[in-house]
mmCIF file with all atom_site columns, C-alpha atoms in Angstrom:
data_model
loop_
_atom_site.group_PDB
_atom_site.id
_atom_site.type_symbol
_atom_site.label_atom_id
_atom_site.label_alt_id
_atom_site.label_comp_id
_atom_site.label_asym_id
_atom_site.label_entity_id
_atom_site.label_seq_id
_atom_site.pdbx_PDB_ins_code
_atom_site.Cartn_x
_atom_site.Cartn_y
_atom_site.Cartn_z
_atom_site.occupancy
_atom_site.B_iso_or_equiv
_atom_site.pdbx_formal_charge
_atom_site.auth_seq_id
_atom_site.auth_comp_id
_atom_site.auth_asym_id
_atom_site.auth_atom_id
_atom_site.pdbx_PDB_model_num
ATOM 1   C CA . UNK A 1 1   ? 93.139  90.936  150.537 1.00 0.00 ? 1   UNK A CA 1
ATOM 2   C CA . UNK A 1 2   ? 92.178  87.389  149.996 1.00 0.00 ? 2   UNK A CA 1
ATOM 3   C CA . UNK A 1 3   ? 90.095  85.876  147.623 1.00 0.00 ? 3   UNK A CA 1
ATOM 4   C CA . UNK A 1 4   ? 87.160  83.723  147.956 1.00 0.00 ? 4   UNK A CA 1
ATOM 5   C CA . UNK A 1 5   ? 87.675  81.835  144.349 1.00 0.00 ? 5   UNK A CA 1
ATOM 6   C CA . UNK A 1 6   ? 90.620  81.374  141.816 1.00 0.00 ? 6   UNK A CA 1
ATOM 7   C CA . UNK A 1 7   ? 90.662  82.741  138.325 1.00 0.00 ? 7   UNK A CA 1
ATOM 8   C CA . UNK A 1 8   ? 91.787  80.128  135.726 1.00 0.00 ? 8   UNK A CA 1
ATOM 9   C CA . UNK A 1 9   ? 93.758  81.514  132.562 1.00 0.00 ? 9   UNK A CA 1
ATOM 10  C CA . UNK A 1 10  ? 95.549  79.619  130.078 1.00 0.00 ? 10  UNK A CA 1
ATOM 11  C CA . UNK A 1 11  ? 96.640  79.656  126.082 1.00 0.00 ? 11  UNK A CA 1
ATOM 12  C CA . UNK A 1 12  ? 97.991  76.774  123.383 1.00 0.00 ? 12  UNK A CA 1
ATOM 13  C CA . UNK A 1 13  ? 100.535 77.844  121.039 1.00 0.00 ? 13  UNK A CA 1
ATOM 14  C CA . UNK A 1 14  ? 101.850 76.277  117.603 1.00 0.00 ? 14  UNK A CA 1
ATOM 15  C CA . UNK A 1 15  ? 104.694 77.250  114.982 1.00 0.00 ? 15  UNK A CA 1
ATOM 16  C CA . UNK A 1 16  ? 105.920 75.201  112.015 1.00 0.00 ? 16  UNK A CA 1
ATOM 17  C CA . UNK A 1 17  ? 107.673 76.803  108.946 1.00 0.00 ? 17  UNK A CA 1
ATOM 18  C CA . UNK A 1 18  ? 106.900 80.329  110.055 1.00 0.00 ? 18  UNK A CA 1
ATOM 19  C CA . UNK A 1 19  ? 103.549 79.899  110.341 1.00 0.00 ? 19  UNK A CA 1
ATOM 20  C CA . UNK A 1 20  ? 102.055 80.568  114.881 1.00 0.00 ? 20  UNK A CA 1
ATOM 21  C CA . UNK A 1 21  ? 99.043  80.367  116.122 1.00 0.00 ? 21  UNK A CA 1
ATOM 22  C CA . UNK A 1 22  ? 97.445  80.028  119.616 1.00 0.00 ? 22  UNK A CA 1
ATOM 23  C CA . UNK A 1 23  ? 94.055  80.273  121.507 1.00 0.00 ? 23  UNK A CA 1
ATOM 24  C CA . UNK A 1 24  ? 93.226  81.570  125.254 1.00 0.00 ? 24  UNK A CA 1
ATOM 25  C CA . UNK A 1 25  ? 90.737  81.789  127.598 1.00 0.00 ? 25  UNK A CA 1
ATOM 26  C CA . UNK A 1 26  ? 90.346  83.329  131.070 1.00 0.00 ? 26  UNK A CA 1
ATOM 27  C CA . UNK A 1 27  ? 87.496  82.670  133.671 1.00 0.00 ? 27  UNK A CA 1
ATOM 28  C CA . UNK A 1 28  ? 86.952  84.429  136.481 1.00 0.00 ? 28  UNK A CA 1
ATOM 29  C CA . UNK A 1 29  ? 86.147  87.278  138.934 1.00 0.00 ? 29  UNK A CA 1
ATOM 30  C CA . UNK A 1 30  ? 89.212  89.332  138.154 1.00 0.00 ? 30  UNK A CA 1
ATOM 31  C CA . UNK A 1 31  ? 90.565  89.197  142.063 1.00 0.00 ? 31  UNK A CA 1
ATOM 32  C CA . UNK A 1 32  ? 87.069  91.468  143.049 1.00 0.00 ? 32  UNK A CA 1
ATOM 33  C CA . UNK A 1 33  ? 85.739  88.240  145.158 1.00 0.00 ? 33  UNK A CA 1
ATOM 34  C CA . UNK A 1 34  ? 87.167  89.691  148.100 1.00 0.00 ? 34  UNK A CA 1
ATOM 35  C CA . UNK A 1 35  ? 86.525  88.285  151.956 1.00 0.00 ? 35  UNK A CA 1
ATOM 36  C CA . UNK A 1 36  ? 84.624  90.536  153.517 1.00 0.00 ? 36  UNK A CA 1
ATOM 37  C CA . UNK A 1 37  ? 83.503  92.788  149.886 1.00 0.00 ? 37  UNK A CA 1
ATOM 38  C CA . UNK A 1 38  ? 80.350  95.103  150.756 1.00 0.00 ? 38  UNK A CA 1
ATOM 39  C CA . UNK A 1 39  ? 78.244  94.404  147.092 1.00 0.00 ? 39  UNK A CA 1
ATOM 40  C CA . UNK A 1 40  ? 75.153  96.492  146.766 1.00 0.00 ? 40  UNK A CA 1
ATOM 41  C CA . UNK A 1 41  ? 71.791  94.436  148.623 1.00 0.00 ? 41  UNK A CA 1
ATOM 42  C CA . UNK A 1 42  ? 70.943  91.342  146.404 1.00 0.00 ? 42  UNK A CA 1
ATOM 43  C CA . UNK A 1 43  ? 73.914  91.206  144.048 1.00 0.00 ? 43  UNK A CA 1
ATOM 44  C CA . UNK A 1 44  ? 76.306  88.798  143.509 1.00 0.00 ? 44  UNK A CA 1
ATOM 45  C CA . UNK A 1 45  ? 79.542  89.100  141.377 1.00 0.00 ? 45  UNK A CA 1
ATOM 46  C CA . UNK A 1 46  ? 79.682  88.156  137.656 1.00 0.00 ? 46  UNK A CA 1
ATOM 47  C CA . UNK A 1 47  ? 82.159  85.709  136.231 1.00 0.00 ? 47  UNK A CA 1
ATOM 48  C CA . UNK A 1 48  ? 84.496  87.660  133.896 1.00 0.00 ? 48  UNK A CA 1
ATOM 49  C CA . UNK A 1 49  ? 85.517  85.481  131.057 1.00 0.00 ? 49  UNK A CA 1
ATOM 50  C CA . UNK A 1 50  ? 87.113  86.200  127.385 1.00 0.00 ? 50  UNK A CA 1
ATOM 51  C CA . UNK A 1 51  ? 88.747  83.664  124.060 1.00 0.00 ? 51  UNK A CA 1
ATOM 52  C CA . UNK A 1 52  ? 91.548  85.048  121.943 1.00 0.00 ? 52  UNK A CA 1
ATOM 53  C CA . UNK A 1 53  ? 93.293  83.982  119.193 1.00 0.00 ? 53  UNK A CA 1
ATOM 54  C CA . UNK A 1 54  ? 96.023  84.728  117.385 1.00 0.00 ? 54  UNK A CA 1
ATOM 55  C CA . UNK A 1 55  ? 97.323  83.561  113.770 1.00 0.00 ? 55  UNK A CA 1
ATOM 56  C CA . UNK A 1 56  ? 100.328 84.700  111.745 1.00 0.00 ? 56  UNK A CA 1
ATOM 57  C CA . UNK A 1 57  ? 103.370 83.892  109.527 1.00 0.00 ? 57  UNK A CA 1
ATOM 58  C CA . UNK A 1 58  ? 106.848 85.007  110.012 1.00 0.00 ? 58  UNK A CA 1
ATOM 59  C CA . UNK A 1 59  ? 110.105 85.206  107.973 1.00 0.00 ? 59  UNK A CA 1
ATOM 60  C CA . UNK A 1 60  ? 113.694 87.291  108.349 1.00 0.00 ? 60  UNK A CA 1
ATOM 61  C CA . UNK A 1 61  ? 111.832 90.074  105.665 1.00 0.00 ? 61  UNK A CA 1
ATOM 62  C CA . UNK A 1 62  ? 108.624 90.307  107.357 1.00 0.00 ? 62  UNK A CA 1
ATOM 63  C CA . UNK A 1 63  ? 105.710 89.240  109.979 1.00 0.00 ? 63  UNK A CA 1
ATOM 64  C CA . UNK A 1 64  ? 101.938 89.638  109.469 1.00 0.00 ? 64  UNK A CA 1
ATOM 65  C CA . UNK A 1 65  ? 98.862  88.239  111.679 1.00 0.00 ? 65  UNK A CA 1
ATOM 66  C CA . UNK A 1 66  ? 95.789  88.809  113.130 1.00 0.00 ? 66  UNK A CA 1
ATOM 67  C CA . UNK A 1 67  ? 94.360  88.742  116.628 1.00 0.00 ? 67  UNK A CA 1
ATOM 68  C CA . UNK A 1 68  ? 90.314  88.443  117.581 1.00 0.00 ? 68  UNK A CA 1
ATOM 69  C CA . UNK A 1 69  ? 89.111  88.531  121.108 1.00 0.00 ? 69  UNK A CA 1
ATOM 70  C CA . UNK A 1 70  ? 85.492  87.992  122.973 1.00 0.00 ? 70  UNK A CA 1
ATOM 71  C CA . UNK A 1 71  ? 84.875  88.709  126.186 1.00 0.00 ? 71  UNK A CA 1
ATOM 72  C CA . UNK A 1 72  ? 81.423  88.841  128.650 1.00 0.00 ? 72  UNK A CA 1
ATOM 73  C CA . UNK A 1 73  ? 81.971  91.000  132.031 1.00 0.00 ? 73  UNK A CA 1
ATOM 74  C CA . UNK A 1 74  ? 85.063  92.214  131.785 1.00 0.00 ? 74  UNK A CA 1
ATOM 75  C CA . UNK A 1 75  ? 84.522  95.475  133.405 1.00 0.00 ? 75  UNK A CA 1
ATOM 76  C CA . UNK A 1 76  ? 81.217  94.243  135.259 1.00 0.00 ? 76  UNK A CA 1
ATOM 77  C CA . UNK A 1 77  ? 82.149  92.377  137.505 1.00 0.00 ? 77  UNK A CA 1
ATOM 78  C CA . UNK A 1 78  ? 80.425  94.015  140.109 1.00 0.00 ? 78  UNK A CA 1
ATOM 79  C CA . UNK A 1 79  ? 78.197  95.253  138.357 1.00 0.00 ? 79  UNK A CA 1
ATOM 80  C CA . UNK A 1 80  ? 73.820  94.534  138.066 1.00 0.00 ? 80  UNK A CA 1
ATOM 81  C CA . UNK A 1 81  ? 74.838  94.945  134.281 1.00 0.00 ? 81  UNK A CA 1
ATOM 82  C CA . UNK A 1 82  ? 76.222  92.084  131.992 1.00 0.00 ? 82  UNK A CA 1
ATOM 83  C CA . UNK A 1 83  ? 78.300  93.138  128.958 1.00 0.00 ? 83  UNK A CA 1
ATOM 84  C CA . UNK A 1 84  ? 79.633  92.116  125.908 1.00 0.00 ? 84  UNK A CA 1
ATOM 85  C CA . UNK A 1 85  ? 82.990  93.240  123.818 1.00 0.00 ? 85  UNK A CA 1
ATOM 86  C CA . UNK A 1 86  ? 84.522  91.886  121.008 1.00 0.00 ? 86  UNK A CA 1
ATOM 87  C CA . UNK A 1 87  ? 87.516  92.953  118.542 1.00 0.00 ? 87  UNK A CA 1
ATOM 88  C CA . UNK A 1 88  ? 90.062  92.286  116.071 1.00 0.00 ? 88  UNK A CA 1
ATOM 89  C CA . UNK A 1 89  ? 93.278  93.386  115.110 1.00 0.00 ? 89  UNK A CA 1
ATOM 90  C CA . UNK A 1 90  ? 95.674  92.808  112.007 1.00 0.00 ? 90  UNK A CA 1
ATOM 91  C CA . UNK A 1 91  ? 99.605  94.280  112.241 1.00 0.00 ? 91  UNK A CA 1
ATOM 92  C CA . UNK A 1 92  ? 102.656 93.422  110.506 1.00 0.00 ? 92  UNK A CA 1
ATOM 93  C CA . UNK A 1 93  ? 106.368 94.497  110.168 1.00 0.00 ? 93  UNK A CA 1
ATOM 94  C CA . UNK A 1 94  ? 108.622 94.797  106.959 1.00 0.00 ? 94  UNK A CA 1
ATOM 95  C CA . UNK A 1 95  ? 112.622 94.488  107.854 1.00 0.00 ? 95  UNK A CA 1
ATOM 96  C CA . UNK A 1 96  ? 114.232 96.362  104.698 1.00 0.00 ? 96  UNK A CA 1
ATOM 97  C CA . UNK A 1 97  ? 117.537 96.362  105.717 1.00 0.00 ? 97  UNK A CA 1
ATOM 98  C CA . UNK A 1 98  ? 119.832 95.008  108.813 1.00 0.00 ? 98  UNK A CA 1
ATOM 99  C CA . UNK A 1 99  ? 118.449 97.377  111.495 1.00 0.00 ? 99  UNK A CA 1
ATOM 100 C CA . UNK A 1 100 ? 115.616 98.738  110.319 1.00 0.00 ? 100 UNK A CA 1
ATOM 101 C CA . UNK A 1 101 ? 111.619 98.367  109.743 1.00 0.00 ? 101 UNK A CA 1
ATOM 102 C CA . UNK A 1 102 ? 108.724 99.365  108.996 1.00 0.00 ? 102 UNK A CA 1
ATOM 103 C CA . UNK A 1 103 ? 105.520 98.041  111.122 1.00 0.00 ? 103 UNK A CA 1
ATOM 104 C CA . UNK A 1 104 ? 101.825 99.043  111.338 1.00 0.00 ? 104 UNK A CA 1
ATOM 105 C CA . UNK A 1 105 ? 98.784  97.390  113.426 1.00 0.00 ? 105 UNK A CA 1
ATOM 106 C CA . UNK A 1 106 ? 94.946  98.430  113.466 1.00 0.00 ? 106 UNK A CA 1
ATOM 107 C CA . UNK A 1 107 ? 92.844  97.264  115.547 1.00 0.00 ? 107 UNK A CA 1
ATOM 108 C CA . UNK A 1 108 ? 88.836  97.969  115.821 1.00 0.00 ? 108 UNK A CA 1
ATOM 109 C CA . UNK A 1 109 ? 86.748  97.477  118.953 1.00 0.00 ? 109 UNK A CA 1
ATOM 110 C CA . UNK A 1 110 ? 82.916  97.093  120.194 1.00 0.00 ? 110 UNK A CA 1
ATOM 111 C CA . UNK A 1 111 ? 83.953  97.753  123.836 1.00 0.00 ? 111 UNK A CA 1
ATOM 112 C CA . UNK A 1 112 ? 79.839  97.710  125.036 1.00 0.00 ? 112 UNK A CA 1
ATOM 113 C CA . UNK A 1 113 ? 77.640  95.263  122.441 1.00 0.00 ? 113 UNK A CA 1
ATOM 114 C CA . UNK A 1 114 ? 75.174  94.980  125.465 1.00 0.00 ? 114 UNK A CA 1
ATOM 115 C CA . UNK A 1 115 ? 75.017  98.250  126.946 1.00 0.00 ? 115 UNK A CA 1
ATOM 116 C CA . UNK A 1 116 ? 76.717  100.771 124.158 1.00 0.00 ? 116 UNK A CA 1
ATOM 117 C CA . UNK A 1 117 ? 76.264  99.252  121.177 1.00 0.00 ? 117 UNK A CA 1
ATOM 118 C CA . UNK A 1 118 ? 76.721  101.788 119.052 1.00 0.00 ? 118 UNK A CA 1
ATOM 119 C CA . UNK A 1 119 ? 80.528  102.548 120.317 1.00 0.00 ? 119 UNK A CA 1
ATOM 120 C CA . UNK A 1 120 ? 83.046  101.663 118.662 1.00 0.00 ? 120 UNK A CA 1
ATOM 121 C CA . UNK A 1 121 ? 86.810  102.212 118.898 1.00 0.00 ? 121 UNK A CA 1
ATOM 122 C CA . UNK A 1 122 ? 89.120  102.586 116.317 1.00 0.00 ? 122 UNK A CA 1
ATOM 123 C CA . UNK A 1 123 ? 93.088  102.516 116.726 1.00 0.00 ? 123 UNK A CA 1
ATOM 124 C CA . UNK A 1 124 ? 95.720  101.789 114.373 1.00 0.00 ? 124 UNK A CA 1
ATOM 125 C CA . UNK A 1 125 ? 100.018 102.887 114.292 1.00 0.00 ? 125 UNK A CA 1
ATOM 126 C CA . UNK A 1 126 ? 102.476 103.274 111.657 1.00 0.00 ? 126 UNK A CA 1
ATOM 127 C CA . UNK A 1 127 ? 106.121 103.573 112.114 1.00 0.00 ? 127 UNK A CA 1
ATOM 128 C CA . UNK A 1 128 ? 110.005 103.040 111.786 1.00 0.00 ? 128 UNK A CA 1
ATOM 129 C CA . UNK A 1 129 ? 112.005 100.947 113.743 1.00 0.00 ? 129 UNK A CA 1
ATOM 130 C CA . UNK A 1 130 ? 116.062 101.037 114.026 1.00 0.00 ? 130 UNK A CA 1
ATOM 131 C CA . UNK A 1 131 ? 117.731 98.866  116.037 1.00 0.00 ? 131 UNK A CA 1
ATOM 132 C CA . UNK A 1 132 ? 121.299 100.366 117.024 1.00 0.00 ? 132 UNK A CA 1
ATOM 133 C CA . UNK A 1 133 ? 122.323 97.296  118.985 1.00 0.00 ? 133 UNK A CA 1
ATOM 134 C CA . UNK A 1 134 ? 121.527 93.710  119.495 1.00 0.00 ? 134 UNK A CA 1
ATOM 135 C CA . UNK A 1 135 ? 119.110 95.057  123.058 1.00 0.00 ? 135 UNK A CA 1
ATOM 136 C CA . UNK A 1 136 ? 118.086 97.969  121.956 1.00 0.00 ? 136 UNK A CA 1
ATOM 137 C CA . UNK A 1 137 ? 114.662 99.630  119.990 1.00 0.00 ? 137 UNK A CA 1
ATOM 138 C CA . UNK A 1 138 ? 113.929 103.002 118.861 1.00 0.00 ? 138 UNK A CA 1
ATOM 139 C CA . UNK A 1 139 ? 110.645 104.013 116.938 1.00 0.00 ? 139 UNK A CA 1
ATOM 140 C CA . UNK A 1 140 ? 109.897 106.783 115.545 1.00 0.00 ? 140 UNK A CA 1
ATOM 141 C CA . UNK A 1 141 ? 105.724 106.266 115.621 1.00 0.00 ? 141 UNK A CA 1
ATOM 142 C CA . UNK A 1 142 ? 102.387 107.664 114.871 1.00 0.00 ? 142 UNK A CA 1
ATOM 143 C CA . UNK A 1 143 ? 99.601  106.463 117.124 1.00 0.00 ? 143 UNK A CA 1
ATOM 144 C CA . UNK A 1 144 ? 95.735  107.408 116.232 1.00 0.00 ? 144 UNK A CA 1
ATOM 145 C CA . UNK A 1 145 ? 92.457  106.173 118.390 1.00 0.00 ? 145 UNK A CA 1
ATOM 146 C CA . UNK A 1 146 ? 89.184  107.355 117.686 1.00 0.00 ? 146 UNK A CA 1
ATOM 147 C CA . UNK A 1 147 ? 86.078  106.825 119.687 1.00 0.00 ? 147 UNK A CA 1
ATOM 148 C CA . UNK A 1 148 ? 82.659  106.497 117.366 1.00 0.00 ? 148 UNK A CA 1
ATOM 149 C CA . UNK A 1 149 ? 79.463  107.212 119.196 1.00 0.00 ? 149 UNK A CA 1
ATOM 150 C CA . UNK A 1 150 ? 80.471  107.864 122.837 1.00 0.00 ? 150 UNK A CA 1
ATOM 151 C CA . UNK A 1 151 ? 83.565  107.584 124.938 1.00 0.00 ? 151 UNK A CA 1
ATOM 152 C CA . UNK A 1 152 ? 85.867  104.880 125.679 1.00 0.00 ? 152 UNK A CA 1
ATOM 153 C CA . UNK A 1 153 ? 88.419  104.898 128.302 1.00 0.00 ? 153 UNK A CA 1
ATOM 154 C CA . UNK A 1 154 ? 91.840  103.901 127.184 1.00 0.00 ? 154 UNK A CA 1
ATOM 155 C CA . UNK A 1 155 ? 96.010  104.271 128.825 1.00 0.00 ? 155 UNK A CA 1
ATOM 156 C CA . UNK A 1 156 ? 95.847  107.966 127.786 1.00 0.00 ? 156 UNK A CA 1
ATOM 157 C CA . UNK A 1 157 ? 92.833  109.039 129.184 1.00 0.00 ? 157 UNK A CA 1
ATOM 158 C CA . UNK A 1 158 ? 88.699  109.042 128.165 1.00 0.00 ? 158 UNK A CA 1
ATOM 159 C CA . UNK A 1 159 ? 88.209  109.799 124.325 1.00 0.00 ? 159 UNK A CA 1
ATOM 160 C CA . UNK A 1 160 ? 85.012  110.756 123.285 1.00 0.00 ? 160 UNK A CA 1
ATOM 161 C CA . UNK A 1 161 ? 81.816  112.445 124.725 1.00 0.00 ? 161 UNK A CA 1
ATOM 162 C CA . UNK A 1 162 ? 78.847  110.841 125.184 1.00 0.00 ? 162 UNK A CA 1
ATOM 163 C CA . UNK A 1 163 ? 76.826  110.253 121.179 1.00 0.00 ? 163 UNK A CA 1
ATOM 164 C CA . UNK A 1 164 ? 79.466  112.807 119.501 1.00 0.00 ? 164 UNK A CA 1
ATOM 165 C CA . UNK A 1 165 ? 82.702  110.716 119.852 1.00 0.00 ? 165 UNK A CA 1
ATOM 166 C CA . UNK A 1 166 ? 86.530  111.867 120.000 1.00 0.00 ? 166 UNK A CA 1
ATOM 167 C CA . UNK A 1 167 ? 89.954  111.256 118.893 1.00 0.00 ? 167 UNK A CA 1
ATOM 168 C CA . UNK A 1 168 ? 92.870  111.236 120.154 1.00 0.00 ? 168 UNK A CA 1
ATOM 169 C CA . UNK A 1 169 ? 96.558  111.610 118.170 1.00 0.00 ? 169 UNK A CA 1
ATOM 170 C CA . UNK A 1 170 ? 100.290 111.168 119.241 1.00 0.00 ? 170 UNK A CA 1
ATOM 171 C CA . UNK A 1 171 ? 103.284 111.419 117.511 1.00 0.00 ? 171 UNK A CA 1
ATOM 172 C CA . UNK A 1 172 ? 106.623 110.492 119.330 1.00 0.00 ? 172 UNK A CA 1
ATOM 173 C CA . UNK A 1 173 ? 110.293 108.437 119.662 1.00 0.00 ? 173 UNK A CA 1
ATOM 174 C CA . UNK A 1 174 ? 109.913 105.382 121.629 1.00 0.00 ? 174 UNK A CA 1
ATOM 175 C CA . UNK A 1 175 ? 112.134 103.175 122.953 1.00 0.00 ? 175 UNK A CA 1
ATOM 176 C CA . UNK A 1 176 ? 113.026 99.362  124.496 1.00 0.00 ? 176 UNK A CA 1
ATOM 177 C CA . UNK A 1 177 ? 115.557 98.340  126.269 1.00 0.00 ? 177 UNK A CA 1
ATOM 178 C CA . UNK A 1 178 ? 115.953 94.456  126.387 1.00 0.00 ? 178 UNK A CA 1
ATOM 179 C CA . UNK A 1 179 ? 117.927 92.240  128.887 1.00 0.00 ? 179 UNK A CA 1
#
């Protein structure tokens, strides 16, 4: 498949004295602007475009930040319908001793303004980190989404029912391997 336009998507990024920031932006039709796409009669394809930003401040003990994000059409790009979503997050990490920390990150979510804009999702974790050696990462963790108002489809699955909501909980060992 080929397509018929190019989507643009870039970021700036700072650091001094443990203190990061940056800013991003993407524009675009998400690769659906196909050659030879069949849209319903009369339609044309909306541009998909979203902002984020990040700030923070790092040390050897600890990190904390916060993220925000805006975005119009992410999911409708094909779409009669035009939508809205917008979020923010906050997370940090305590490291109490050599190989080991503490982190937690909640993030809450109007995936809809336009078309659902009662819906909201709510996620946050909380865990322990121990790093054995210098490439690897195991967490023991504690994950918790909850859908307000309706459904929203996230990596594990729909949460939610239409109005009444849902939630969804995990509990598990997870691990990285760096090289």
């Amino acid at each position: 498949k080929v397509t018929k336009s190019v989507d643009v998507e870039g970021r700036v990024s700072a650091q001094y004295k443990g203190f990061y920031g940056a800013a991003g932006g993407y524009s675009g039709k998400r690769a659906n602007d196909v050659q030879g796409a069949l849209l319903p009669d009369g339609q044309g394809l909306h541009t998909a475009s979203r902002l984020d930003g990040i700030v923070g401040y790092k040390n050897k003990l600890f990190n904390i930040g916060g993220e925000y994000f805006h975005a119009k059409n992410w999911n409708n790009v094909t779409t009669n319908a035009t939508a809205q979503a917008g979020g923010y997050s906050v997370f940090g990490n305590v490291n109490f001793y050599k190989t080991w920390s503490v982190f937690g990150r909640y993030d809450t979510v109007k995936p809809s303004k336009d078309l659902a804009p009662t819906v909201k999702d709510h996620y946050y974790n909380v865990g322990i980190q121990w790093e054995p050696v210098k490439i690897i990462d195991l967490a023991l963790t504690y994950k918790h989404d909850r859908a307000i108002n309706g459904a929203i489809g996230t990596p594990n699955g729909t949460i939610g029912a239409p109005v009444l909501g849902g939630k969804y909980d995990e509990f598990g060992l997870f691990g990285q391997l760096r090289f």
